[in-house]
């Protein structure tokens, strides 16, 4: 069984031969990996990860200078992304984190909101992504089309979270304009990835906070669920075998049934500092598979290697012998994660027996 076949079987709860491992390293930890291993290989290849992202897709109208008029001034080193959102550099302590500035924040003119220019992904050349899919499949690895921050996060990044929340709560047309524009753009992006042949479409929006939902269930089902459902139904008509991963950090227990209704297949990351994986699996394990569950707020940075190992074994035991859990850290691994804990996670996956 190839890595691709093994992971597909695990995610479909048809059993598995070995426990795959995967994680993402911040730049500081990439340097540490190179120092500790002496390897020139990408860490994903060194650790034999079973999937990889295909080349990122970029819009046709990639020149972002048209967005500069939305800002009075920008700090040196600021990057403006293709949505028009400015990312100002943070402090040295913040490392790769940036301060986001929202181009439509404070805008009161509906006409101005309607005239905002969104990136155009129609007719984008996807030959490189299609070649990536073929190359990965030839190597026995799953291919990912990554487009997290799919609807809600991209929309509030443009409008500003407070303004968009107020628009939604007041049933202002501005919310409909921004959310529909982002959704239509996201559907075009998703369609491009799926037509290029990816095995996994990785979408998502953070809709939870540490101990509560980010918004009411009513607000979510009114404004976001129908748009997510439309996107997923569109791509699954193209490829019914497509696996849709959905990411949301935080506590989202009451919204999981709505994500199932919308058509997701795998929920990430099950942030165990916020929700019990045992409870989530008990309630939804017959309808979903899961990815994550190894906390990056507590066990990965502050646990011992033995505690990391125990957490991996415990969560795999919950999922059971047929699979349904692609066990992994719940977030990008940051500089405070000890190297020995990363090795302990990988070794635990290698050693686990059903």
Short mmCIF file of C-alpha atoms in Angstrom, two decimals:
data_model
loop_
_atom_site.label_atom_id
_atom_site.label_comp_id
_atom_site.label_asym_id
_atom_site.label_seq_id
_atom_site.Cartn_x
_atom_site.Cartn_y
_atom_site.Cartn_z
CA UNK A 1 0.00 0.00 0.00
CA UNK A 2 1.41 3.41 -0.96
CA UNK A 3 1.35 6.35 1.45
CA UNK A 4 -1.49 7.81 -0.62
CA UNK A 5 -3.54 4.63 -0.47
CA UNK A 6 -2.86 4.22 3.26
CA UNK A 7 -3.97 7.77 4.08
CA UNK A 8 -7.09 7.54 1.91
CA UNK A 9 -8.04 4.27 3.60
CA UNK A 10 -7.47 5.80 7.04
CA UNK A 11 -9.56 8.88 6.25
CA UNK A 12 -12.36 6.73 4.83
CA UNK A 13 -12.25 4.49 7.95
CA UNK A 14 -11.42 1.41 5.94
CA UNK A 15 -8.40 0.49 8.07
CA UNK A 16 -4.76 1.43 7.67
CA UNK A 17 -1.36 -0.20 7.63
CA UNK A 18 0.66 2.51 9.38
CA UNK A 19 0.06 5.78 11.19
CA UNK A 20 1.16 8.70 8.98
CA UNK A 21 2.70 11.81 10.49
CA UNK A 22 2.79 15.42 9.32
CA UNK A 23 3.35 18.91 10.65
CA UNK A 24 4.36 22.40 9.55
CA UNK A 25 7.45 24.18 10.84
CA UNK A 26 7.91 27.93 11.29
CA UNK A 27 11.10 29.42 9.76
CA UNK A 28 13.03 29.16 13.05
CA UNK A 29 12.24 25.46 13.33
CA UNK A 30 13.15 24.84 9.69
CA UNK A 31 16.62 26.16 10.58
CA UNK A 32 16.67 23.94 13.67
CA UNK A 33 15.65 20.92 11.58
CA UNK A 34 18.53 21.55 9.17
CA UNK A 35 20.97 21.91 12.05
CA UNK A 36 19.78 18.81 13.92
CA UNK A 37 19.55 16.50 10.92
CA UNK A 38 22.17 17.91 8.58
CA UNK A 39 19.76 17.13 5.78
CA UNK A 40 19.33 19.25 2.66
CA UNK A 41 15.94 17.65 1.95
CA UNK A 42 12.72 19.56 2.60
CA UNK A 43 11.53 18.44 6.03
CA UNK A 44 8.32 17.06 4.50
CA UNK A 45 10.40 14.66 2.41
CA UNK A 46 12.82 13.83 5.23
CA UNK A 47 9.94 12.81 7.52
CA UNK A 48 8.12 10.98 4.68
CA UNK A 49 4.87 12.94 4.95
CA UNK A 50 2.02 11.37 2.94
CA UNK A 51 0.70 14.55 1.31
CA UNK A 52 1.92 17.82 -0.11
CA UNK A 53 0.35 21.05 -1.32
CA UNK A 54 0.35 21.73 -5.02
CA UNK A 55 1.74 25.05 -6.27
CA UNK A 56 -0.23 28.04 -4.98
CA UNK A 57 -2.70 29.56 -7.42
CA UNK A 58 -2.43 33.27 -8.24
CA UNK A 59 -5.02 35.51 -9.91
CA UNK A 60 -4.69 37.05 -13.35
CA UNK A 61 -4.84 40.61 -11.99
CA UNK A 62 -1.95 40.03 -9.62
CA UNK A 63 -0.79 43.68 -9.48
CA UNK A 64 -1.88 44.82 -6.03
CA UNK A 65 -0.86 48.47 -6.46
CA UNK A 66 -4.50 49.30 -7.23
CA UNK A 67 -5.27 48.74 -3.53
CA UNK A 68 -2.77 51.27 -2.20
CA UNK A 69 -5.32 54.08 -2.43
CA UNK A 70 -7.28 52.48 0.41
CA UNK A 71 -4.45 53.25 2.86
CA UNK A 72 -3.20 56.60 4.14
CA UNK A 73 0.22 55.18 4.94
CA UNK A 74 1.86 51.79 5.31
CA UNK A 75 4.89 50.81 7.36
CA UNK A 76 8.02 49.92 5.43
CA UNK A 77 8.12 46.21 4.67
CA UNK A 78 4.32 45.92 4.38
CA UNK A 79 2.96 43.30 1.99
CA UNK A 80 -0.39 43.81 0.25
CA UNK A 81 -1.97 40.48 -0.72
CA UNK A 82 -4.15 39.82 -3.77
CA UNK A 83 -7.32 40.47 -1.73
CA UNK A 84 -6.03 44.00 -1.07
CA UNK A 85 -5.33 43.37 2.62
CA UNK A 86 -2.15 45.01 3.93
CA UNK A 87 0.09 43.00 6.26
CA UNK A 88 2.39 45.25 8.25
CA UNK A 89 5.46 43.63 9.85
CA UNK A 90 5.16 42.87 13.53
CA UNK A 91 7.75 43.09 16.27
CA UNK A 92 10.83 40.88 16.46
CA UNK A 93 9.06 38.86 19.15
CA UNK A 94 6.07 38.34 16.85
CA UNK A 95 8.28 36.58 14.29
CA UNK A 96 6.16 35.79 11.22
CA UNK A 97 2.96 37.39 12.60
CA UNK A 98 1.75 40.60 10.94
CA UNK A 99 -0.71 43.39 11.66
CA UNK A 100 -3.59 43.28 9.17
CA UNK A 101 -5.08 46.45 7.78
CA UNK A 102 -8.49 46.18 6.15
CA UNK A 103 -9.13 48.22 2.97
CA UNK A 104 -12.91 48.60 3.45
CA UNK A 105 -12.84 49.18 7.20
CA UNK A 106 -14.95 52.22 8.08
CA UNK A 107 -16.35 52.54 4.55
CA UNK A 108 -19.95 53.83 4.72
CA UNK A 109 -20.70 54.12 1.01
CA UNK A 110 -22.44 51.04 -0.39
CA UNK A 111 -21.41 52.12 -3.88
CA UNK A 112 -17.75 52.14 -2.83
CA UNK A 113 -18.15 48.68 -1.30
CA UNK A 114 -19.77 47.41 -4.51
CA UNK A 115 -16.97 48.88 -6.63
CA UNK A 116 -14.21 47.09 -4.73
CA UNK A 117 -12.11 44.96 -7.11
CA UNK A 118 -11.63 41.29 -6.21
CA UNK A 119 -8.91 38.99 -7.57
CA UNK A 120 -9.82 37.24 -10.83
CA UNK A 121 -9.15 33.49 -10.97
CA UNK A 122 -11.22 32.79 -14.07
CA UNK A 123 -9.18 31.16 -16.81
CA UNK A 124 -6.01 30.91 -14.70
CA UNK A 125 -3.43 28.54 -16.19
CA UNK A 126 -3.46 25.48 -13.90
CA UNK A 127 -0.99 23.37 -15.88
CA UNK A 128 1.61 23.56 -13.09
CA UNK A 129 -0.89 22.40 -10.49
CA UNK A 130 -2.02 19.54 -12.73
CA UNK A 131 1.63 18.54 -13.21
CA UNK A 132 2.13 18.65 -9.43
CA UNK A 133 -0.85 16.32 -8.94
CA UNK A 134 0.57 13.82 -11.43
CA UNK A 135 4.05 13.98 -9.90
CA UNK A 136 2.73 13.43 -6.38
CA UNK A 137 0.48 10.60 -7.48
CA UNK A 138 3.42 8.93 -9.23
CA UNK A 139 5.30 9.15 -5.91
CA UNK A 140 2.34 7.66 -4.03
CA UNK A 141 1.53 10.90 -2.19
CA UNK A 142 -1.79 12.74 -1.77
CA UNK A 143 -2.15 16.19 -3.39
CA UNK A 144 -3.68 19.19 -1.60
CA UNK A 145 -5.30 22.30 -3.02
CA UNK A 146 -4.89 24.69 -0.10
CA UNK A 147 -7.27 27.63 0.22
CA UNK A 148 -7.90 28.16 3.91
CA UNK A 149 -9.37 31.51 4.95
CA UNK A 150 -12.02 30.63 2.42
CA UNK A 151 -15.04 32.86 3.01
CA UNK A 152 -15.44 34.38 6.47
CA UNK A 153 -11.77 35.17 7.12
CA UNK A 154 -11.12 36.65 3.68
CA UNK A 155 -14.33 38.71 3.92
CA UNK A 156 -13.56 40.19 7.33
CA UNK A 157 -9.94 40.77 6.33
CA UNK A 158 -11.28 43.06 3.59
CA UNK A 159 -14.12 44.72 5.50
CA UNK A 160 -12.77 44.54 9.07
CA UNK A 161 -14.22 42.05 11.54
CA UNK A 162 -16.22 44.55 13.61
CA UNK A 163 -17.68 46.24 10.54
CA UNK A 164 -18.64 42.94 8.88
CA UNK A 165 -20.16 41.63 12.12
CA UNK A 166 -22.24 44.80 12.39
CA UNK A 167 -23.27 44.53 8.74
CA UNK A 168 -24.44 40.96 9.33
CA UNK A 169 -26.26 41.71 12.57
CA UNK A 170 -28.00 44.73 11.00
CA UNK A 171 -28.77 42.78 7.81
CA UNK A 172 -26.98 45.50 5.89
CA UNK A 173 -26.58 44.93 2.14
CA UNK A 174 -22.85 45.54 2.58
CA UNK A 175 -22.51 42.11 4.22
CA UNK A 176 -24.22 40.43 1.29
CA UNK A 177 -22.03 42.26 -1.24
CA UNK A 178 -18.73 41.40 0.46
CA UNK A 179 -19.60 37.80 1.39
CA UNK A 180 -21.04 37.01 -2.05
CA UNK A 181 -18.02 38.52 -3.80
CA UNK A 182 -15.60 36.48 -1.69
CA UNK A 183 -17.69 33.32 -2.04
CA UNK A 184 -17.85 33.59 -5.84
CA UNK A 185 -14.10 34.14 -5.96
CA UNK A 186 -13.51 31.16 -3.65
CA UNK A 187 -15.75 28.92 -5.80
CA UNK A 188 -13.70 29.80 -8.87
CA UNK A 189 -10.47 29.00 -7.00
CA UNK A 190 -11.86 25.71 -5.67
CA UNK A 191 -13.14 24.71 -9.10
CA UNK A 192 -9.70 25.34 -10.60
CA UNK A 193 -7.99 23.16 -7.99
CA UNK A 194 -10.48 20.32 -8.39
CA UNK A 195 -10.27 20.37 -12.17
CA UNK A 196 -6.48 20.18 -11.79
CA UNK A 197 -7.09 16.84 -10.04
CA UNK A 198 -6.24 17.43 -6.37
CA UNK A 199 -7.18 14.65 -3.95
CA UNK A 200 -7.87 17.06 -1.07
CA UNK A 201 -9.39 20.53 -1.03
CA UNK A 202 -8.31 22.14 2.25
CA UNK A 203 -10.66 24.99 3.11
CA UNK A 204 -11.66 26.66 6.35
CA UNK A 205 -12.33 29.75 8.43
CA UNK A 206 -11.72 30.31 12.13
CA UNK A 207 -15.22 30.47 13.59
CA UNK A 208 -14.35 29.62 17.20
CA UNK A 209 -12.53 31.30 20.06
CA UNK A 210 -10.78 29.62 22.99
CA UNK A 211 -13.93 28.89 24.98
CA UNK A 212 -16.86 29.96 22.81
CA UNK A 213 -18.13 30.43 19.28
CA UNK A 214 -16.99 33.55 17.44
CA UNK A 215 -20.59 34.34 16.54
CA UNK A 216 -24.06 33.04 17.34
CA UNK A 217 -25.29 29.87 15.72
CA UNK A 218 -28.07 31.90 14.09
CA UNK A 219 -25.61 34.37 12.57
CA UNK A 220 -23.48 31.51 11.25
CA UNK A 221 -26.39 29.60 9.70
CA UNK A 222 -27.85 32.75 8.13
CA UNK A 223 -24.72 34.21 6.57
CA UNK A 224 -21.94 31.63 6.30
CA UNK A 225 -23.38 28.11 6.14
CA UNK A 226 -25.31 28.62 2.85
CA UNK A 227 -22.23 30.02 1.14
CA UNK A 228 -19.98 27.20 2.37
CA UNK A 229 -22.59 24.67 1.26
CA UNK A 230 -22.70 26.22 -2.20
CA UNK A 231 -18.92 25.99 -2.56
CA UNK A 232 -18.69 22.36 -1.44
CA UNK A 233 -21.65 21.20 -3.54
CA UNK A 234 -20.11 22.87 -6.59
CA UNK A 235 -16.77 21.05 -6.30
CA UNK A 236 -18.28 17.70 -5.34
CA UNK A 237 -20.35 17.75 -8.51
CA UNK A 238 -17.05 17.92 -10.38
CA UNK A 239 -15.41 15.15 -8.32
CA UNK A 240 -17.62 13.23 -5.88
CA UNK A 241 -14.50 11.43 -4.53
CA UNK A 242 -12.88 14.70 -3.48
CA UNK A 243 -12.01 14.91 0.23
CA UNK A 244 -12.90 18.28 1.75
CA UNK A 245 -10.87 19.19 4.83
CA UNK A 246 -12.24 22.08 6.89
CA UNK A 247 -10.14 24.07 9.37
CA UNK A 248 -11.30 26.08 12.34
CA UNK A 249 -9.31 26.74 15.47
CA UNK A 250 -11.06 27.10 18.80
CA UNK A 251 -14.32 25.89 20.29
CA UNK A 252 -16.91 25.12 17.58
CA UNK A 253 -18.96 22.25 19.06
CA UNK A 254 -22.41 23.66 18.21
CA UNK A 255 -21.37 24.41 14.64
CA UNK A 256 -20.01 20.95 13.79
CA UNK A 257 -23.47 19.62 12.74
CA UNK A 258 -23.76 22.55 10.31
CA UNK A 259 -20.32 21.80 8.85
CA UNK A 260 -21.46 18.21 8.33
CA UNK A 261 -24.64 19.45 6.62
CA UNK A 262 -22.49 21.67 4.40
CA UNK A 263 -20.61 18.59 3.17
CA UNK A 264 -17.17 18.54 4.82
CA UNK A 265 -15.39 15.18 5.16
CA UNK A 266 -12.55 15.88 7.60
CA UNK A 267 -12.47 18.40 10.45
CA UNK A 268 -9.20 20.08 11.48
CA UNK A 269 -7.63 20.66 13.97
CA UNK A 270 -9.78 19.67 17.01
CA UNK A 271 -7.90 22.03 19.29
CA UNK A 272 -7.91 19.91 22.45
CA UNK A 273 -7.31 22.89 24.74
CA UNK A 274 -10.78 24.03 23.60
CA UNK A 275 -12.72 20.80 22.95
CA UNK A 276 -12.42 17.19 24.09
CA UNK A 277 -11.54 14.94 21.17
CA UNK A 278 -13.24 12.06 22.97
CA UNK A 279 -16.48 14.04 23.15
CA UNK A 280 -16.20 15.25 19.55
CA UNK A 281 -15.54 11.72 18.31
CA UNK A 282 -18.40 10.28 20.38
CA UNK A 283 -20.85 12.79 18.89
CA UNK A 284 -19.61 13.02 15.32
CA UNK A 285 -17.20 10.15 14.65
CA UNK A 286 -19.81 8.29 12.60
CA UNK A 287 -20.12 11.25 10.21
CA UNK A 288 -16.63 12.77 10.05
CA UNK A 289 -12.96 11.97 10.06
CA UNK A 290 -10.48 14.20 11.87
CA UNK A 291 -7.03 15.73 11.46
CA UNK A 292 -4.99 17.15 14.33
CA UNK A 293 -5.74 16.72 18.07
CA UNK A 294 -2.15 17.14 19.37
CA UNK A 295 -2.25 20.51 21.08
CA UNK A 296 0.29 23.19 20.25
CA UNK A 297 -0.70 25.40 23.19
CA UNK A 298 0.18 22.85 25.87
CA UNK A 299 1.49 19.37 25.15
CA UNK A 300 3.78 20.13 22.19
CA UNK A 301 5.56 23.16 23.74
CA UNK A 302 5.35 22.29 27.44
CA UNK A 303 4.85 18.53 27.69
CA UNK A 304 7.58 15.95 28.00
CA UNK A 305 8.34 13.60 25.09
CA UNK A 306 6.57 10.89 27.09
CA UNK A 307 3.47 13.07 27.40
CA UNK A 308 3.50 13.80 23.66
CA UNK A 309 3.72 10.06 22.97
CA UNK A 310 0.87 9.30 25.38
CA UNK A 311 -1.36 11.93 23.74
CA UNK A 312 -0.79 10.43 20.29
CA UNK A 313 -1.61 6.92 21.54
CA UNK A 314 -4.68 8.09 23.48
CA UNK A 315 -6.26 9.87 20.51
CA UNK A 316 -5.54 7.04 18.08
CA UNK A 317 -7.15 4.64 20.56
CA UNK A 318 -10.27 6.83 20.60
CA UNK A 319 -10.54 6.67 16.81
CA UNK A 320 -10.13 2.90 16.78
CA UNK A 321 -8.65 0.32 14.41
CA UNK A 322 -10.46 1.44 11.26
CA UNK A 323 -8.98 4.91 11.41
CA UNK A 324 -10.70 8.24 11.05
CA UNK A 325 -7.93 10.27 12.71
CA UNK A 326 -4.94 11.67 10.86
CA UNK A 327 -3.14 12.52 14.09
CA UNK A 328 -1.01 15.66 13.93
CA UNK A 329 -0.17 18.90 15.76
CA UNK A 330 -3.07 21.33 15.68
CA UNK A 331 -1.15 24.32 14.32
CA UNK A 332 2.08 25.49 12.77
CA UNK A 333 4.90 24.51 15.13
CA UNK A 334 6.35 27.69 16.62
CA UNK A 335 9.89 28.38 17.96
CA UNK A 336 9.04 27.30 21.52
CA UNK A 337 8.40 23.67 20.49
CA UNK A 338 11.33 21.49 21.69
CA UNK A 339 12.98 19.43 18.96
CA UNK A 340 12.70 16.33 21.15
CA UNK A 341 8.91 16.72 21.25
CA UNK A 342 8.74 16.81 17.45
CA UNK A 343 10.78 13.60 17.31
CA UNK A 344 8.58 12.08 20.04
CA UNK A 345 5.45 12.78 17.98
CA UNK A 346 6.96 11.18 14.85
CA UNK A 347 8.22 8.16 16.82
CA UNK A 348 4.84 7.69 18.48
CA UNK A 349 3.17 7.52 15.06
CA UNK A 350 5.75 4.97 13.93
CA UNK A 351 5.38 2.83 17.06
CA UNK A 352 1.62 2.83 17.50
CA UNK A 353 -0.11 -0.52 17.16
CA UNK A 354 -3.86 -0.94 17.01
#
